[in-house]
Amino acid sequence: MLNIILMGPPGVGKGTQSELIVKEFKIPHISTGDMFREAIAKNTPLGLKAKEYMDKGLLVPDEVTIGIVNERLAMDDCKDGYLLDGFPRTIAQADSLKNLTMKLKRPLTHVINLECDKEKLITRIASRRVCPKCGASYNLISKRPSVDGICDCCNGELIQRSDDNEESFKVRLQSYEEKTLPLINYYLHERLLISVDGLGEIDEVFSRIKKVLKR
Ligand code: AMP
């Protein structure tokens, strides 16, 4: 059973590695960032609320975020495993997740912390492109689409995320350092944390993750 959290700073490659993990291990990918972006695209009340925070690089309030994860994790497809990408990001979220996974009898098995030098992150963020139609993620340096500006999966037109600019990035990194970094100690204490070097080619990083998950 693989009940995984994938953690790491903005731009470290959580989204890209998550796509590979869920394909390999056939478990659902639960990305709070993707859930918010979907809600924004559909103009739902949740989307309008999340957009206020996301565009500034701020975290969406805990009660909103915890609510959507509680609903999603209780769904039937998570009974044989799941991958959480971008959640939890605060101690309050981690506490609530602990209670929920206990209640659902779906306890965490691995918390993977992807590590990368701060200086490399901004370059990765600036070269990231995403498909707003299907959510696929590309990188102009390390994972180019076959045709410039077009999604390989659905032919959608690739865009830059509205929060992938230097100003938002600085705020995101700061909130990561203040609110999310304490989770490293939290999960060390829970004996679940495994740190993986996030530097290198996509396949190299994925091999490191696979090794950890198959151990
Ligand atoms: P991501 O796609 O994981 O980089 O998330 C994009 C943005 O969505 C973040 O900068 C936050 O504004 C918001 N977000 C995603 N996950 C969370 C979370 N667990 N808690 C609060 N805000 C979140």
Short mmCIF file of C-alpha atoms in Angstrom, two decimals, residues 18-175:
data_model
loop_
_atom_site.label_atom_id
_atom_site.label_comp_id
_atom_site.label_asym_id
_atom_site.label_seq_id
_atom_site.Cartn_x
_atom_site.Cartn_y
_atom_site.Cartn_z
CA SER A 18 3.93 13.11 -9.28
CA GLU A 19 2.75 12.37 -12.83
CA LEU A 20 5.41 9.65 -13.15
CA ILE A 21 4.72 8.16 -9.71
CA VAL A 22 0.96 7.82 -10.22
CA LYS A 23 1.47 6.25 -13.63
CA GLU A 24 3.98 3.72 -12.32
CA PHE A 25 2.09 2.77 -9.16
CA LYS A 26 -1.47 3.32 -10.45
CA ILE A 27 -2.68 5.48 -7.60
CA PRO A 28 -4.72 8.72 -7.74
CA HIS A 29 -2.85 12.04 -7.89
CA ILE A 30 -4.25 14.56 -5.43
CA SER A 31 -2.79 17.98 -6.15
CA THR A 32 -4.37 20.85 -4.23
CA GLY A 33 -2.79 23.33 -6.68
CA ASP A 34 -4.44 21.51 -9.63
CA MET A 35 -7.77 21.36 -7.78
CA PHE A 36 -7.64 25.12 -7.20
CA ARG A 37 -6.63 25.85 -10.82
CA GLU A 38 -9.51 23.70 -12.07
CA ALA A 39 -11.94 25.58 -9.80
CA ILE A 40 -10.54 28.90 -11.11
CA ALA A 41 -10.98 27.77 -14.74
CA LYS A 42 -14.62 26.89 -13.96
CA ASN A 43 -15.22 30.14 -12.06
CA THR A 44 -16.66 28.35 -9.04
CA PRO A 45 -16.91 30.09 -5.62
CA LEU A 46 -13.91 27.99 -4.47
CA GLY A 47 -11.96 29.17 -7.53
CA LEU A 48 -12.76 32.84 -6.91
CA LYS A 49 -11.61 32.52 -3.31
CA ALA A 50 -8.42 30.59 -4.17
CA LYS A 51 -7.44 33.02 -6.94
CA GLU A 52 -7.24 35.93 -4.50
CA TYR A 53 -4.42 34.13 -2.70
CA MET A 54 -2.74 32.19 -5.49
CA ASP A 55 -2.03 35.16 -7.73
CA LYS A 56 -0.15 36.81 -4.89
CA GLY A 57 1.80 33.63 -4.12
CA LEU A 58 0.04 33.29 -0.74
CA LEU A 59 -1.31 30.08 0.74
CA VAL A 60 -5.05 29.53 0.47
CA PRO A 61 -6.51 29.49 4.04
CA ASP A 62 -6.27 26.18 5.88
CA GLU A 63 -10.01 25.68 6.37
CA VAL A 64 -10.64 25.90 2.60
CA THR A 65 -7.74 23.64 1.66
CA ILE A 66 -8.39 21.07 4.37
CA GLY A 67 -12.04 20.86 3.32
CA ILE A 68 -11.29 19.92 -0.28
CA VAL A 69 -8.66 17.34 0.70
CA ASN A 70 -10.98 15.71 3.24
CA GLU A 71 -13.61 15.24 0.55
CA ARG A 72 -11.14 13.93 -2.01
CA LEU A 73 -9.29 11.51 0.25
CA ALA A 74 -12.53 9.93 1.43
CA MET A 75 -13.38 8.90 -2.14
CA ASP A 76 -13.35 5.24 -3.03
CA ASP A 77 -10.43 5.39 -5.46
CA CYS A 78 -8.06 6.31 -2.59
CA LYS A 79 -8.66 3.08 -0.69
CA ASP A 80 -5.70 1.28 -2.32
CA GLY A 81 -3.26 4.19 -2.19
CA TYR A 82 -2.89 7.86 -3.06
CA LEU A 83 -0.31 10.53 -3.75
CA LEU A 84 -0.69 13.94 -2.13
CA ASP A 85 1.16 16.66 -4.07
CA GLY A 86 1.36 20.12 -2.46
CA PHE A 87 -0.56 19.10 0.67
CA PRO A 88 0.00 19.49 3.59
CA ARG A 89 1.79 22.84 3.57
CA THR A 90 1.18 23.88 7.20
CA ILE A 91 1.26 22.16 10.57
CA ALA A 92 -2.52 22.63 10.90
CA GLN A 93 -3.00 20.82 7.57
CA ALA A 94 -0.66 18.01 8.69
CA ASP A 95 -2.56 17.60 11.97
CA SER A 96 -5.89 17.46 10.21
CA LEU A 97 -4.49 14.95 7.69
CA LYS A 98 -3.27 12.75 10.52
CA ASN A 99 -6.75 12.65 12.03
CA LEU A 100 -8.44 12.04 8.72
CA THR A 101 -6.12 9.23 7.60
CA MET A 102 -6.58 7.54 10.96
CA LYS A 103 -10.34 7.83 10.71
CA LEU A 104 -10.38 6.51 7.15
CA LYS A 105 -7.82 3.78 8.01
CA ARG A 106 -5.64 5.07 5.18
CA PRO A 107 -2.44 5.98 7.09
CA LEU A 108 0.55 7.62 5.41
CA THR A 109 3.33 5.25 4.42
CA HIS A 110 5.93 7.63 2.86
CA VAL A 111 6.67 11.34 3.03
CA ILE A 112 9.14 12.14 0.26
CA ASN A 113 10.94 15.45 0.55
CA LEU A 114 12.46 16.57 -2.76
CA GLU A 115 15.50 18.75 -2.15
CA CYS A 116 17.07 21.37 -4.42
CA ASP A 117 19.29 24.49 -4.11
CA LYS A 118 17.28 27.70 -3.79
CA GLU A 119 19.14 29.33 -6.71
CA LYS A 120 18.04 26.61 -9.16
CA LEU A 121 14.35 26.96 -8.29
CA ILE A 122 13.69 30.34 -9.93
CA THR A 123 15.21 29.15 -13.25
CA ARG A 124 12.94 26.11 -13.19
CA ILE A 125 9.88 28.21 -12.42
CA ALA A 126 10.66 30.74 -15.19
CA SER A 127 10.96 27.97 -17.79
CA ARG A 128 7.83 26.07 -16.70
CA ARG A 129 4.88 25.93 -19.11
CA VAL A 130 1.56 24.21 -18.42
CA CYS A 131 -1.46 23.06 -20.40
CA PRO A 132 -4.60 24.70 -18.99
CA LYS A 133 -6.77 22.06 -20.71
CA CYS A 134 -5.31 18.83 -19.28
CA GLY A 135 -2.88 20.08 -16.60
CA ALA A 136 0.28 18.57 -18.17
CA SER A 137 3.46 20.36 -17.20
CA TYR A 138 6.51 21.12 -19.39
CA ASN A 139 9.85 22.82 -19.01
CA LEU A 140 11.57 24.75 -21.80
CA ILE A 141 14.94 23.42 -20.61
CA SER A 142 14.35 19.90 -19.33
CA LYS A 143 11.00 18.73 -20.76
CA ARG A 144 10.16 20.53 -24.00
CA PRO A 145 6.92 19.72 -25.82
CA SER A 146 7.37 18.07 -29.27
CA VAL A 147 5.86 21.16 -30.95
CA ASP A 148 6.67 24.56 -29.42
CA GLY A 149 3.78 25.93 -27.38
CA ILE A 150 1.51 22.89 -27.90
CA CYS A 151 0.62 20.18 -25.40
CA ASP A 152 1.78 16.67 -26.43
CA CYS A 153 -1.17 15.06 -24.61
CA CYS A 154 -4.18 17.06 -25.83
CA ASN A 155 -2.93 19.66 -28.38
CA GLY A 156 -3.90 22.47 -25.98
CA GLU A 157 -2.03 25.76 -26.12
CA LEU A 158 0.66 25.96 -23.41
CA ILE A 159 0.76 28.93 -21.06
CA GLN A 160 2.85 30.22 -18.19
CA ARG A 161 1.12 29.91 -14.79
CA SER A 162 0.01 33.32 -13.55
CA ASP A 163 1.90 32.76 -10.28
CA ASP A 164 5.14 31.73 -12.06
CA ASN A 165 6.71 35.19 -11.96
CA GLU A 166 9.61 36.43 -9.85
CA GLU A 167 7.47 38.47 -7.46
CA SER A 168 5.03 35.62 -6.66
CA PHE A 169 7.90 33.17 -6.50
CA LYS A 170 9.61 35.16 -3.74
CA VAL A 171 6.42 35.17 -1.67
CA ARG A 172 5.86 31.45 -2.32
CA LEU A 173 9.41 30.62 -1.27
CA GLN A 174 9.05 32.72 1.87
CA SER A 175 5.79 31.04 2.84
#
